[in-house]
PDB file of C-alpha atoms in Angstrom:
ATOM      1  CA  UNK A  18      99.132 210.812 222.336  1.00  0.00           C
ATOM      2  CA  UNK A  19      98.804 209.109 225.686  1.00  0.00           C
ATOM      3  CA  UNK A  20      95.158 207.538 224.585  1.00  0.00           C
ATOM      4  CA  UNK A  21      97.315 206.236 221.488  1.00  0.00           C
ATOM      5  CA  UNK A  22      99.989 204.656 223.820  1.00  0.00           C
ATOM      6  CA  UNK A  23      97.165 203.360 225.993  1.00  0.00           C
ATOM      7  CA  UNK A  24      95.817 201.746 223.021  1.00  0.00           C
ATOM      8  CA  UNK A  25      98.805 199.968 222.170  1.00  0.00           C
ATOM      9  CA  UNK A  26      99.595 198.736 225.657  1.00  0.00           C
ATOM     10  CA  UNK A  27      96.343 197.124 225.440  1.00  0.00           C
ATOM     11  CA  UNK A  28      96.356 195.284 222.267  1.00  0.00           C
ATOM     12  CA  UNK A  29      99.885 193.975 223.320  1.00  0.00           C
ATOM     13  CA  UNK A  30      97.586 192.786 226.674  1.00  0.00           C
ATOM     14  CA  UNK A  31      94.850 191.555 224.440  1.00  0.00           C
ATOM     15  CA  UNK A  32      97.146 189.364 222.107  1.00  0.00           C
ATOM     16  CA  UNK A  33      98.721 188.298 225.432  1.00  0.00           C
ATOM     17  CA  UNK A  34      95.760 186.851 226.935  1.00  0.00           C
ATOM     18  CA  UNK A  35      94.797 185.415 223.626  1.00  0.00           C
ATOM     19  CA  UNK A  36      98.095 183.694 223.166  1.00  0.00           C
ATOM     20  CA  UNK A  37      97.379 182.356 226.731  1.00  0.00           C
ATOM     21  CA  UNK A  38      93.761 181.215 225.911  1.00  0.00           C
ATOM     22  CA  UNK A  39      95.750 179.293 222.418  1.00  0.00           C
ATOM     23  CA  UNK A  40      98.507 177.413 224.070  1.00  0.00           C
ATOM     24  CA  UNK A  41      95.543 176.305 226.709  1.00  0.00           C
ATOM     25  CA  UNK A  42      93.051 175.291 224.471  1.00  0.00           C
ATOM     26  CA  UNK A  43      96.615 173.275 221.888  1.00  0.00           C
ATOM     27  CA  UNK A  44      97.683 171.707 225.423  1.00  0.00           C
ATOM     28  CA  UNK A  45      93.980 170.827 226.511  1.00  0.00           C
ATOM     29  CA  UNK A  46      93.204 169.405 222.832  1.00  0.00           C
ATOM     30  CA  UNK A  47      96.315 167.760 222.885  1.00  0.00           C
ATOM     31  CA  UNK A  48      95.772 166.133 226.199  1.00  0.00           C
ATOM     32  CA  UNK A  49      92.385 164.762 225.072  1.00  0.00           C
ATOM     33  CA  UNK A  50      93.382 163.567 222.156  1.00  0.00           C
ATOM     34  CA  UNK A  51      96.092 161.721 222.715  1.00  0.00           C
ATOM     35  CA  UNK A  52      94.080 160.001 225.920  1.00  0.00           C
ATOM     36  CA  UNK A  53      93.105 156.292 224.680  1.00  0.00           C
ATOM     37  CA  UNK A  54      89.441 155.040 225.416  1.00  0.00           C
ATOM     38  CA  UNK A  55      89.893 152.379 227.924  1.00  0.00           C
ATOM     39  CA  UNK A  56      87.605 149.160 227.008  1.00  0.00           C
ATOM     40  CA  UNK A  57      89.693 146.636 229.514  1.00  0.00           C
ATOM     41  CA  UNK A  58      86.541 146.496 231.731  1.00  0.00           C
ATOM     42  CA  UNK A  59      84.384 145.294 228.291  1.00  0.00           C
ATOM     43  CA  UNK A  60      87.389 142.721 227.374  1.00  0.00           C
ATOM     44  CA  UNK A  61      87.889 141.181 230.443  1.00  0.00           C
ATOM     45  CA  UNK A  62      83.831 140.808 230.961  1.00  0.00           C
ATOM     46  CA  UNK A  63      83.756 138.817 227.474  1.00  0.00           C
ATOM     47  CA  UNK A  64      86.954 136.962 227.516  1.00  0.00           C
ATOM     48  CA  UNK A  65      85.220 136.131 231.355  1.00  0.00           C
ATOM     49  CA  UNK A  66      81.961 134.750 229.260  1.00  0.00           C
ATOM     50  CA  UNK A  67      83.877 133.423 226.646  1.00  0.00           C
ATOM     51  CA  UNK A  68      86.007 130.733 228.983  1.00  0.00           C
ATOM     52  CA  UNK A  69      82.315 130.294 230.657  1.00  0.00           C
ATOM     53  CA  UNK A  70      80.736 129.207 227.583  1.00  0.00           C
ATOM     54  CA  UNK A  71      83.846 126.671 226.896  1.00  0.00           C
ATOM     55  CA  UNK A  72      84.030 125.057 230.167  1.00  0.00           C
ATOM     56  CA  UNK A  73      80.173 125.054 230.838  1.00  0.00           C
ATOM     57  CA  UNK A  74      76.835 124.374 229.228  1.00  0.00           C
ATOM     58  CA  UNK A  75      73.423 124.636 231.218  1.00  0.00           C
ATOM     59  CA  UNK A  76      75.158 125.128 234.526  1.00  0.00           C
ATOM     60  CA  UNK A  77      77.369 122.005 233.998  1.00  0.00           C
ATOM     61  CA  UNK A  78      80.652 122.317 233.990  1.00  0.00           C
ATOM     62  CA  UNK A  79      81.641 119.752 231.013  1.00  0.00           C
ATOM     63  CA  UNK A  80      84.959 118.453 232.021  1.00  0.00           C
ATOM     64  CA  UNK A  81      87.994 118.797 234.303  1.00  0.00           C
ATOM     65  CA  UNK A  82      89.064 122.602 234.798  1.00  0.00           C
ATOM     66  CA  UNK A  83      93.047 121.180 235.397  1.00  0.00           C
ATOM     67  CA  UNK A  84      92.928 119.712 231.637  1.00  0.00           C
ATOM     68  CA  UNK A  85      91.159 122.270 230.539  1.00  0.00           C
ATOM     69  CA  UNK A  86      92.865 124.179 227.410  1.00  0.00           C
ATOM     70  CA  UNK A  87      92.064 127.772 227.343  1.00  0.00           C
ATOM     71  CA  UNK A  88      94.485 128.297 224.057  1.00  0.00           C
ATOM     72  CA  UNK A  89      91.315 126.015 221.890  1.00  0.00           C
ATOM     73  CA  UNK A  90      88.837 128.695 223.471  1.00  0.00           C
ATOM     74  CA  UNK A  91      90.432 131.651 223.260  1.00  0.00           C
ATOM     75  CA  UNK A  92      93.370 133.309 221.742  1.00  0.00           C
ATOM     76  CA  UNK A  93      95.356 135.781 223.788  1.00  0.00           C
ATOM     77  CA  UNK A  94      97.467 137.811 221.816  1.00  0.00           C
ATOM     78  CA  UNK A  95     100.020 138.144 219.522  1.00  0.00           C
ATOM     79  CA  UNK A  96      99.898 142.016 219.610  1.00  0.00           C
ATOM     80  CA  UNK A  97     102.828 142.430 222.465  1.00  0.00           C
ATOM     81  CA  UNK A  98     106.037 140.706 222.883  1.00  0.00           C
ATOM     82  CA  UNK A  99     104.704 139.648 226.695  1.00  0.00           C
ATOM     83  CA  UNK A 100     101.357 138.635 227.256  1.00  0.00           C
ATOM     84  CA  UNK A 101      99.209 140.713 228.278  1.00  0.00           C
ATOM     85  CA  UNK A 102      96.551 138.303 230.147  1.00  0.00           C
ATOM     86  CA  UNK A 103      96.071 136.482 233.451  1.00  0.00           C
ATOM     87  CA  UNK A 104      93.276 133.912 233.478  1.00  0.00           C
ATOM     88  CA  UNK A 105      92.946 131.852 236.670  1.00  0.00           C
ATOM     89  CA  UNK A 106      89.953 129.321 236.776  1.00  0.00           C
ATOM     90  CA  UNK A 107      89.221 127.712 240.410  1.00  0.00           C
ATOM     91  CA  UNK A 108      86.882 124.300 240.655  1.00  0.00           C
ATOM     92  CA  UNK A 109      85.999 124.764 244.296  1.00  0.00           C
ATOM     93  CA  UNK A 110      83.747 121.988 246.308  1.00  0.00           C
ATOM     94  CA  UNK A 111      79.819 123.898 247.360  1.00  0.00           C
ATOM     95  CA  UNK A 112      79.674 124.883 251.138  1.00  0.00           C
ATOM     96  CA  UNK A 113      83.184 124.259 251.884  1.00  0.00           C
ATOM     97  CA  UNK A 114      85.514 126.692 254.495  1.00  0.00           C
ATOM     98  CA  UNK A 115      88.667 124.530 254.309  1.00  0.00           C
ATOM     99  CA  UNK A 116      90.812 122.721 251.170  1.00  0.00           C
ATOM    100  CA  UNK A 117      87.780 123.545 249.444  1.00  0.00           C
ATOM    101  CA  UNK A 118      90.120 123.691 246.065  1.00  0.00           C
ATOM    102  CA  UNK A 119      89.414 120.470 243.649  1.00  0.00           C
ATOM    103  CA  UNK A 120      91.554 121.982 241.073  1.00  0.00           C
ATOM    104  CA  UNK A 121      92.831 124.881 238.704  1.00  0.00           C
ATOM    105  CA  UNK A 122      94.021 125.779 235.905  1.00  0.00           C
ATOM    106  CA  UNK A 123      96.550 129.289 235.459  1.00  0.00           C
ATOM    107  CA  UNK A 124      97.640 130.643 232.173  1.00  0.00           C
ATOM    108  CA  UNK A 125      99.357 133.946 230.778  1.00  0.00           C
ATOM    109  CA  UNK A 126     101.398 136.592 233.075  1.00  0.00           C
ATOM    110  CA  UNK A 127     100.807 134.909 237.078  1.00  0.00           C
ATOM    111  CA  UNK A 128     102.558 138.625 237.962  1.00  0.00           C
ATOM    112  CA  UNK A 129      99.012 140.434 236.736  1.00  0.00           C
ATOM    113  CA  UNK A 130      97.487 138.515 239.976  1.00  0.00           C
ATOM    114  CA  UNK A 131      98.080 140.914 242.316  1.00  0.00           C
ATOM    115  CA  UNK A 132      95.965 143.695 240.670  1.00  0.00           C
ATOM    116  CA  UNK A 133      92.926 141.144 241.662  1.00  0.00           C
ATOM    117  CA  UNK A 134      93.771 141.577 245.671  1.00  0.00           C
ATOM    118  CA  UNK A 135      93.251 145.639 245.670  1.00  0.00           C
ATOM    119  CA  UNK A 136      92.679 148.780 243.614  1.00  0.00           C
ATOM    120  CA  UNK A 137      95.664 150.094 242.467  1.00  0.00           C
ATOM    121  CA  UNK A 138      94.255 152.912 240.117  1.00  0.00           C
ATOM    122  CA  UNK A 139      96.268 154.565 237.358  1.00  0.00           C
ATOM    123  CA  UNK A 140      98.750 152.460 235.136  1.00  0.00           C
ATOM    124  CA  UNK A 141      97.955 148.947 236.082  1.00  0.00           C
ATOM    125  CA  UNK A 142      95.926 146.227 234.373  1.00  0.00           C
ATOM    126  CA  UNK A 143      92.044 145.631 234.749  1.00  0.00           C
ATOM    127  CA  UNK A 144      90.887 142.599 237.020  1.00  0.00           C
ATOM    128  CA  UNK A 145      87.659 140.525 236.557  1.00  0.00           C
ATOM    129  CA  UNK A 146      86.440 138.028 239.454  1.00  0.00           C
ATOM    130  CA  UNK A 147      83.691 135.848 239.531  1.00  0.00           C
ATOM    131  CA  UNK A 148      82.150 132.679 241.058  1.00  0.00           C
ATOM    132  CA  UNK A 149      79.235 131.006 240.059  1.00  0.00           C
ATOM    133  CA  UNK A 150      77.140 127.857 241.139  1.00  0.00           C
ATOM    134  CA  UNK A 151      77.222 125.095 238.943  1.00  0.00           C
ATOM    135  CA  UNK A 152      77.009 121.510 239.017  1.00  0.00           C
ATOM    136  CA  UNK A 153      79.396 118.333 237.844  1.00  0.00           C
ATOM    137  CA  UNK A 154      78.157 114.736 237.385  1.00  0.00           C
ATOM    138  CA  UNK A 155      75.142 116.229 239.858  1.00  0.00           C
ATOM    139  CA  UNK A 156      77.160 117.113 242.776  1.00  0.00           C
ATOM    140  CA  UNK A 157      77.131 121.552 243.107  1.00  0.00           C
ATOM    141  CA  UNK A 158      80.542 123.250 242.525  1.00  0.00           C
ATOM    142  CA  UNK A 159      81.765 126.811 242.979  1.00  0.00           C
ATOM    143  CA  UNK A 160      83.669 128.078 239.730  1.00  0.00           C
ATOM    144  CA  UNK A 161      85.974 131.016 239.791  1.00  0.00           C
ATOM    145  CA  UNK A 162      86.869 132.274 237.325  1.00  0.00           C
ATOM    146  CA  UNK A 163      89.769 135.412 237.525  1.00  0.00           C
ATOM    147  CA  UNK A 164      91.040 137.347 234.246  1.00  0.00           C
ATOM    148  CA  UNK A 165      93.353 140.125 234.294  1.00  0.00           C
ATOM    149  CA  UNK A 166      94.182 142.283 231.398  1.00  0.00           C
ATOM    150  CA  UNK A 167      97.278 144.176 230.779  1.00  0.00           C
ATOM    151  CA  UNK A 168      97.277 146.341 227.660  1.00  0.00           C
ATOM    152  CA  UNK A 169      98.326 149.480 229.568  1.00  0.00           C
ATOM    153  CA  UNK A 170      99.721 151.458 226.810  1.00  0.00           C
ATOM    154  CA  UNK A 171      96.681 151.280 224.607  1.00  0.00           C
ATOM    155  CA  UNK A 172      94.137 152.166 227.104  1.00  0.00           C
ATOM    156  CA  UNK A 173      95.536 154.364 229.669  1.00  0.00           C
ATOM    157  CA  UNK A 174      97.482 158.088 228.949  1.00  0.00           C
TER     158      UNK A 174
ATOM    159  CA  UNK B  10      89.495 219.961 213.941  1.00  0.00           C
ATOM    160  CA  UNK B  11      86.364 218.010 212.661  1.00  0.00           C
ATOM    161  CA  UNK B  12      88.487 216.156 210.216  1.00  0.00           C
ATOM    162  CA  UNK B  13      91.206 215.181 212.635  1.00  0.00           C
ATOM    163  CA  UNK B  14      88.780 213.891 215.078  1.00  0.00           C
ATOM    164  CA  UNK B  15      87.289 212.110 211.816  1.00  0.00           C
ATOM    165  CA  UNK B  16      90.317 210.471 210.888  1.00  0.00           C
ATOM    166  CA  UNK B  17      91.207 209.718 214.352  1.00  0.00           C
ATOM    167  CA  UNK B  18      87.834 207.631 214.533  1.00  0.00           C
ATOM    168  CA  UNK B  19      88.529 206.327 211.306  1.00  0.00           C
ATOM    169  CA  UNK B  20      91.950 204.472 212.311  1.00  0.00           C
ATOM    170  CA  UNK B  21      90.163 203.227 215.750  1.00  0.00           C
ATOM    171  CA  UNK B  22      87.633 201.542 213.598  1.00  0.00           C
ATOM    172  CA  UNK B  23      90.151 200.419 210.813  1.00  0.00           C
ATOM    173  CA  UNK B  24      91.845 198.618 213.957  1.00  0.00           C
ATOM    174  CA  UNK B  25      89.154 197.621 215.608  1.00  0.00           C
ATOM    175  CA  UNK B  26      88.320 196.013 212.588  1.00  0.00           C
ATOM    176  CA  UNK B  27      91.729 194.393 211.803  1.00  0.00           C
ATOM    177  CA  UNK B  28      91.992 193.534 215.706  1.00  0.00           C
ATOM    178  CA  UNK B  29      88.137 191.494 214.820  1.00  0.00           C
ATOM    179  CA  UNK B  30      89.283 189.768 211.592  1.00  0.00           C
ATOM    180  CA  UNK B  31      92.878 188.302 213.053  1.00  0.00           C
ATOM    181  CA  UNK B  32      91.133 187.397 216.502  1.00  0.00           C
ATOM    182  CA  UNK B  33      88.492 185.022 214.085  1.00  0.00           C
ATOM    183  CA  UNK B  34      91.437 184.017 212.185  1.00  0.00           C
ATOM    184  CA  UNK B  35      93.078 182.987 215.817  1.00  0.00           C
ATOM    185  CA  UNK B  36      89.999 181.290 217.328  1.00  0.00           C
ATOM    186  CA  UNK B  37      89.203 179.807 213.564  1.00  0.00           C
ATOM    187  CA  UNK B  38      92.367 178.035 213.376  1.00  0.00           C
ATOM    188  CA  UNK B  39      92.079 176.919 216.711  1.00  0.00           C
ATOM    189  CA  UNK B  40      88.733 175.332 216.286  1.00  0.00           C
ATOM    190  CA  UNK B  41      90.104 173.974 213.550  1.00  0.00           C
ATOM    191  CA  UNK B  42      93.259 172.639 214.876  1.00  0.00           C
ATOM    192  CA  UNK B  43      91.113 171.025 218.125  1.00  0.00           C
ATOM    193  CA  UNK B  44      88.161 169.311 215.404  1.00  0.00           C
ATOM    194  CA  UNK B  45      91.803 167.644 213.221  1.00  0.00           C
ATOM    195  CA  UNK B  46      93.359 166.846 216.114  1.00  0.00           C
ATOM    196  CA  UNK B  47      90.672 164.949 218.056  1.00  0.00           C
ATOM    197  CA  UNK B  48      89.365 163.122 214.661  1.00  0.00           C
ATOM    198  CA  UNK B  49      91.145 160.842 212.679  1.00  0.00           C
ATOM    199  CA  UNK B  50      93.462 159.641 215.193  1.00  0.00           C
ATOM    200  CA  UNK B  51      90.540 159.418 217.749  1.00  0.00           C
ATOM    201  CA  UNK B  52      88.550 157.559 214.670  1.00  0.00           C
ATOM    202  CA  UNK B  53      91.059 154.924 214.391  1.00  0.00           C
ATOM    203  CA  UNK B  54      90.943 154.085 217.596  1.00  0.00           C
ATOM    204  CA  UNK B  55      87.399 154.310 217.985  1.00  0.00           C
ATOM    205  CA  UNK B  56      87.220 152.098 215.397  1.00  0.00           C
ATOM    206  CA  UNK B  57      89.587 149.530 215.786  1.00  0.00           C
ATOM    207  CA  UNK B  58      88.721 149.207 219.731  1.00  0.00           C
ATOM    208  CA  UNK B  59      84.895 148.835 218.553  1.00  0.00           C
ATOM    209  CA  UNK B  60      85.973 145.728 215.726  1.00  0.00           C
ATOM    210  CA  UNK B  61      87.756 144.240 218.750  1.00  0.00           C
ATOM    211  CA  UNK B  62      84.992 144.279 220.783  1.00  0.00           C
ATOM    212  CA  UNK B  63      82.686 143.123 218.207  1.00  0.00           C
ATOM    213  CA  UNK B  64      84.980 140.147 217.359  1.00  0.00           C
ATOM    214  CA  UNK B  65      85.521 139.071 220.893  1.00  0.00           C
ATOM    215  CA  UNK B  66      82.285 138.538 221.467  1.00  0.00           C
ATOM    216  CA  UNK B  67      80.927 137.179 218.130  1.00  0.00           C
ATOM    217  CA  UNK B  68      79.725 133.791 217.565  1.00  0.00           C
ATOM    218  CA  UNK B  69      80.908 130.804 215.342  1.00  0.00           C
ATOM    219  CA  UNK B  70      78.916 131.553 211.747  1.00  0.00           C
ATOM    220  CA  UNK B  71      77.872 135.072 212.638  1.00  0.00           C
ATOM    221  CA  UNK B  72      77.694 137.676 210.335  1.00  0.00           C
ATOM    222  CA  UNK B  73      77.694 141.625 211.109  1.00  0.00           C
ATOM    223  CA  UNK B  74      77.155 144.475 209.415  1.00  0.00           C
ATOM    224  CA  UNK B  75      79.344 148.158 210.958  1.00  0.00           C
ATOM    225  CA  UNK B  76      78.365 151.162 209.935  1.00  0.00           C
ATOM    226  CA  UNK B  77      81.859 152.766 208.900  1.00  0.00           C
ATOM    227  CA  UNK B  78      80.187 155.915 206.752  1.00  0.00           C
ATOM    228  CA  UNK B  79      82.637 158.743 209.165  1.00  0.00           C
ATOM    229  CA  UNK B  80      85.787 156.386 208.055  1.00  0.00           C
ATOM    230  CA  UNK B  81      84.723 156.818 204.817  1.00  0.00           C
ATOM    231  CA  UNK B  82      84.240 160.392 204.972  1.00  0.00           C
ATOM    232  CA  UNK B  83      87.840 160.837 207.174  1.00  0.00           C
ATOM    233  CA  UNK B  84      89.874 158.417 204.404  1.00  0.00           C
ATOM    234  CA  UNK B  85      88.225 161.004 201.577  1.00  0.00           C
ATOM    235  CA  UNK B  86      89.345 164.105 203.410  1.00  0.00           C
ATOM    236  CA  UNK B  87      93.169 162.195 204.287  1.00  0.00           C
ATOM    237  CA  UNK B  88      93.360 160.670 200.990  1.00  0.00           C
ATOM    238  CA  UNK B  89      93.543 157.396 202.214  1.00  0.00           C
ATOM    239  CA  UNK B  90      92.467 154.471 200.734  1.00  0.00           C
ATOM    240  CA  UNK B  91      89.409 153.045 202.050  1.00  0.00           C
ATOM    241  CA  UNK B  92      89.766 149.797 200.292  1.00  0.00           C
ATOM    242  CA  UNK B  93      92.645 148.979 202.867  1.00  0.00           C
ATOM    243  CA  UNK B  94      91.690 150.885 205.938  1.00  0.00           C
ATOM    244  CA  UNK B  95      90.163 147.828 207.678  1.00  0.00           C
ATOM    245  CA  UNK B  96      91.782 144.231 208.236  1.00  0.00           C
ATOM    246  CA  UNK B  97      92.405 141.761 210.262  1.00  0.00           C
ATOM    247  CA  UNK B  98      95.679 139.537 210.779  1.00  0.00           C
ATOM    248  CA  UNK B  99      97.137 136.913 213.468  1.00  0.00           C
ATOM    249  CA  UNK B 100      94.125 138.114 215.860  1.00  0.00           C
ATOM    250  CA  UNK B 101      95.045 142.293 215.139  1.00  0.00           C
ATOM    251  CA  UNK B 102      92.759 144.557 213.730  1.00  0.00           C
ATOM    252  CA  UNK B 103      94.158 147.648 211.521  1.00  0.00           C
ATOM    253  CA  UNK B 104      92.531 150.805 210.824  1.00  0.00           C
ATOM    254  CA  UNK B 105      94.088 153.351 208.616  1.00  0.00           C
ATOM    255  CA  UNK B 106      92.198 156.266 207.679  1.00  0.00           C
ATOM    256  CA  UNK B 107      95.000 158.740 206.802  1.00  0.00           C
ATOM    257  CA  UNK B 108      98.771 158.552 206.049  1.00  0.00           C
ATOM    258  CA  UNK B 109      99.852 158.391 209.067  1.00  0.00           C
ATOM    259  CA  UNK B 110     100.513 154.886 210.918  1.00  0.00           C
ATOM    260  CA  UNK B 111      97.153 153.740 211.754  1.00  0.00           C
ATOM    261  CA  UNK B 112      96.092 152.133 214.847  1.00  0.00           C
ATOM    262  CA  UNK B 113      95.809 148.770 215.443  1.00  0.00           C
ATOM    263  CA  UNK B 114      94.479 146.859 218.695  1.00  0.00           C
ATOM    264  CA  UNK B 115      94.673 142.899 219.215  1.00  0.00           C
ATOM    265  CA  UNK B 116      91.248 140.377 220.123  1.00  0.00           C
ATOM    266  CA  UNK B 117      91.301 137.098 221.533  1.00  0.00           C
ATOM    267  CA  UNK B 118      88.132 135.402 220.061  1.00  0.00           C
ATOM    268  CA  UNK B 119      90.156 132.302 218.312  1.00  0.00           C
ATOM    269  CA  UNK B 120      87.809 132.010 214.901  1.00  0.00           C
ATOM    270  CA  UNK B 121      88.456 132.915 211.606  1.00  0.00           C
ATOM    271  CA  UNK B 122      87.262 136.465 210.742  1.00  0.00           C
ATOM    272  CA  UNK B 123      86.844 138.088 207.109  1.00  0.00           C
ATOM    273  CA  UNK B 124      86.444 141.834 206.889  1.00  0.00           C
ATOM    274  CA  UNK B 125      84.810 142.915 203.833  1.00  0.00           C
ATOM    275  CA  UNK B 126      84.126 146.313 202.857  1.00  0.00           C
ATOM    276  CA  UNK B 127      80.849 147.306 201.240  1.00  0.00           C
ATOM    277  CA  UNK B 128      81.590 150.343 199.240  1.00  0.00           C
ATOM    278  CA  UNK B 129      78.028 151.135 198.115  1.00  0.00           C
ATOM    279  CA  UNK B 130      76.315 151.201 201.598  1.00  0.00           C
ATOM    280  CA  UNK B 131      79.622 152.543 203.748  1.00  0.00           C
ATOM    281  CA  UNK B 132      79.060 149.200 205.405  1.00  0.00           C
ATOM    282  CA  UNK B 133      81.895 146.968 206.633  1.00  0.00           C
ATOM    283  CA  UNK B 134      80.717 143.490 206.880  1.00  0.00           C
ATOM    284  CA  UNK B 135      82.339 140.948 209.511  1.00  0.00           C
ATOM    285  CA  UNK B 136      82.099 137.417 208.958  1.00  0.00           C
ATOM    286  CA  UNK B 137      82.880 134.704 212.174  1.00  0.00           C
ATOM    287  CA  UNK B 138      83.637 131.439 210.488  1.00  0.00           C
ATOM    288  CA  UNK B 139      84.893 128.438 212.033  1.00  0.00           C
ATOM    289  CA  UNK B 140      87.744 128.053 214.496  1.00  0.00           C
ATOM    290  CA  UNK B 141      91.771 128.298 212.573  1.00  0.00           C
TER     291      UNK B 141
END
């Protein structure tokens, strides 16, 4: 009689455990499914390359980066209600320390700059910085070129 | 005596037995519930974020060819139809695979695009064309 009792004890214990091993694996699955692939890093790289190839050719940069139109190079979104980009581009004078700026263009959200100055981590939009060596009517500039993309909701839980 | 202790063994094994076939049943339909849960919705996005990608950093007069053979597989098993699971408008790609709302993700390469689906290969074929 006990050994029966003792038998039913433990399959009470046993479906227990396994409805503890259940609800971990639904929350875990859940967790993982629902978590979006974040390809910010990959977007702002080619949108990066993409105003590159507009503004340059052979390490030339083809025209003035103030009148420069980044809306006939790229298009940047229609998805969201606010944008959801920050591109600044920087013509900056070769070997320069001060008022080194010859000009600049800034379009899209100028609030997404900050995530450029630090790492923030977790909810915030993706930064991309670079500067490259190129030359205009044979005199070498500095180009910088700064995107930031926002997209949080599709990218990060 | 014999037959008691017979018939005692006999129920430990008929529950053993039960206690085997609803604990497969358990782990089966969680195995199950984890493979339907991280697919289509996962798939659409996959897909989707991968057209994006592709878009964004096509060329002017390129054409591509995506292996989409799982979507068609995934729209099959949803009953969705594949003819409409991929497209592209006002610089959004949709993919809908099953009933449910699809997922859709947004590019910013500024040409015209034209998705068309080749049914016989389970290829999706992605034209670049000029700029709108």
């Amino acid at each position: 009689m006990n050994k029966n009792g003792g038998d039913d004890i433990l399959t009470i214990w046993w479906w227990l455990v396994a409805g503890i091993v259940a609800v971990a694996i639904f929350i875990m699955v859940t967790i993982y499914a629902s978590k979006p692939i974040d390809i910010r890093n990959i977007e702002s790289a080619l949108l990066t390359e993409k105003i590159l190839d507009c503004i340059s050719e052979d390490g030339k940069i083809l025209s003035d980066v103030s009148i420069f139109d980044i809306d006939s190079c790229v298009n940047l979104g229609t998805e969201y209600s606010e944008k959801q980009f920050f591109v600044k581009i920087q013509e900056l004078k070769a070997d320069c320390k001060e008022d080194c700026l010859i000009s600049e263009k800034i379009s899209g959200r100028s609030d997404f700059e900050i995530y450029c100055e630090k790492e923030y981590g977790g909810k915030v939009p993706v930064c991309k910085e670079i500067s490259l060596l190129l030359s205009k009517n044979g005199v070498n500039e500095i180009l910088k070129i700064k995107t930031v993309i926002g997209k949080v909701d599709k990218n990060v839980l | 005596m014999n037959l008691m202790k017979n018939k005692k063994a006999g129920n430990i094994l008929m529950i053993s037995v039960i206690m085997l076939i609803l604990n497969i049943m358990l782990f089966t339909g969680l195995f199950y519930f984890a493979v339907k849960k991280t697919g289509t919705v996962e798939l659409e996005e996959i897909y989707a974020k991968k057209i994006a990608v592709i878009l964004d950093s096509a060329e002017p007069g390129m054409q591509i060819s995506f292996d989409v053979k799982k979507a068609f597989d995934y729209a099959e098993e949803n009953k969705a139809d594949i003819k409409t699971a991929f497209s592209v408008n006002d610089n959004i790609v949709y993919v809908k695979l099953s009933n449910s709302r699809g997922y859709y993700y947004s590019f910013f390469n500024s040409e015209n695009v034209d998705l068309s689906l080749d049914e016989e290969n389970k290829v999706l074929n992605i034209k670049v064309g000029v700029k709108k």
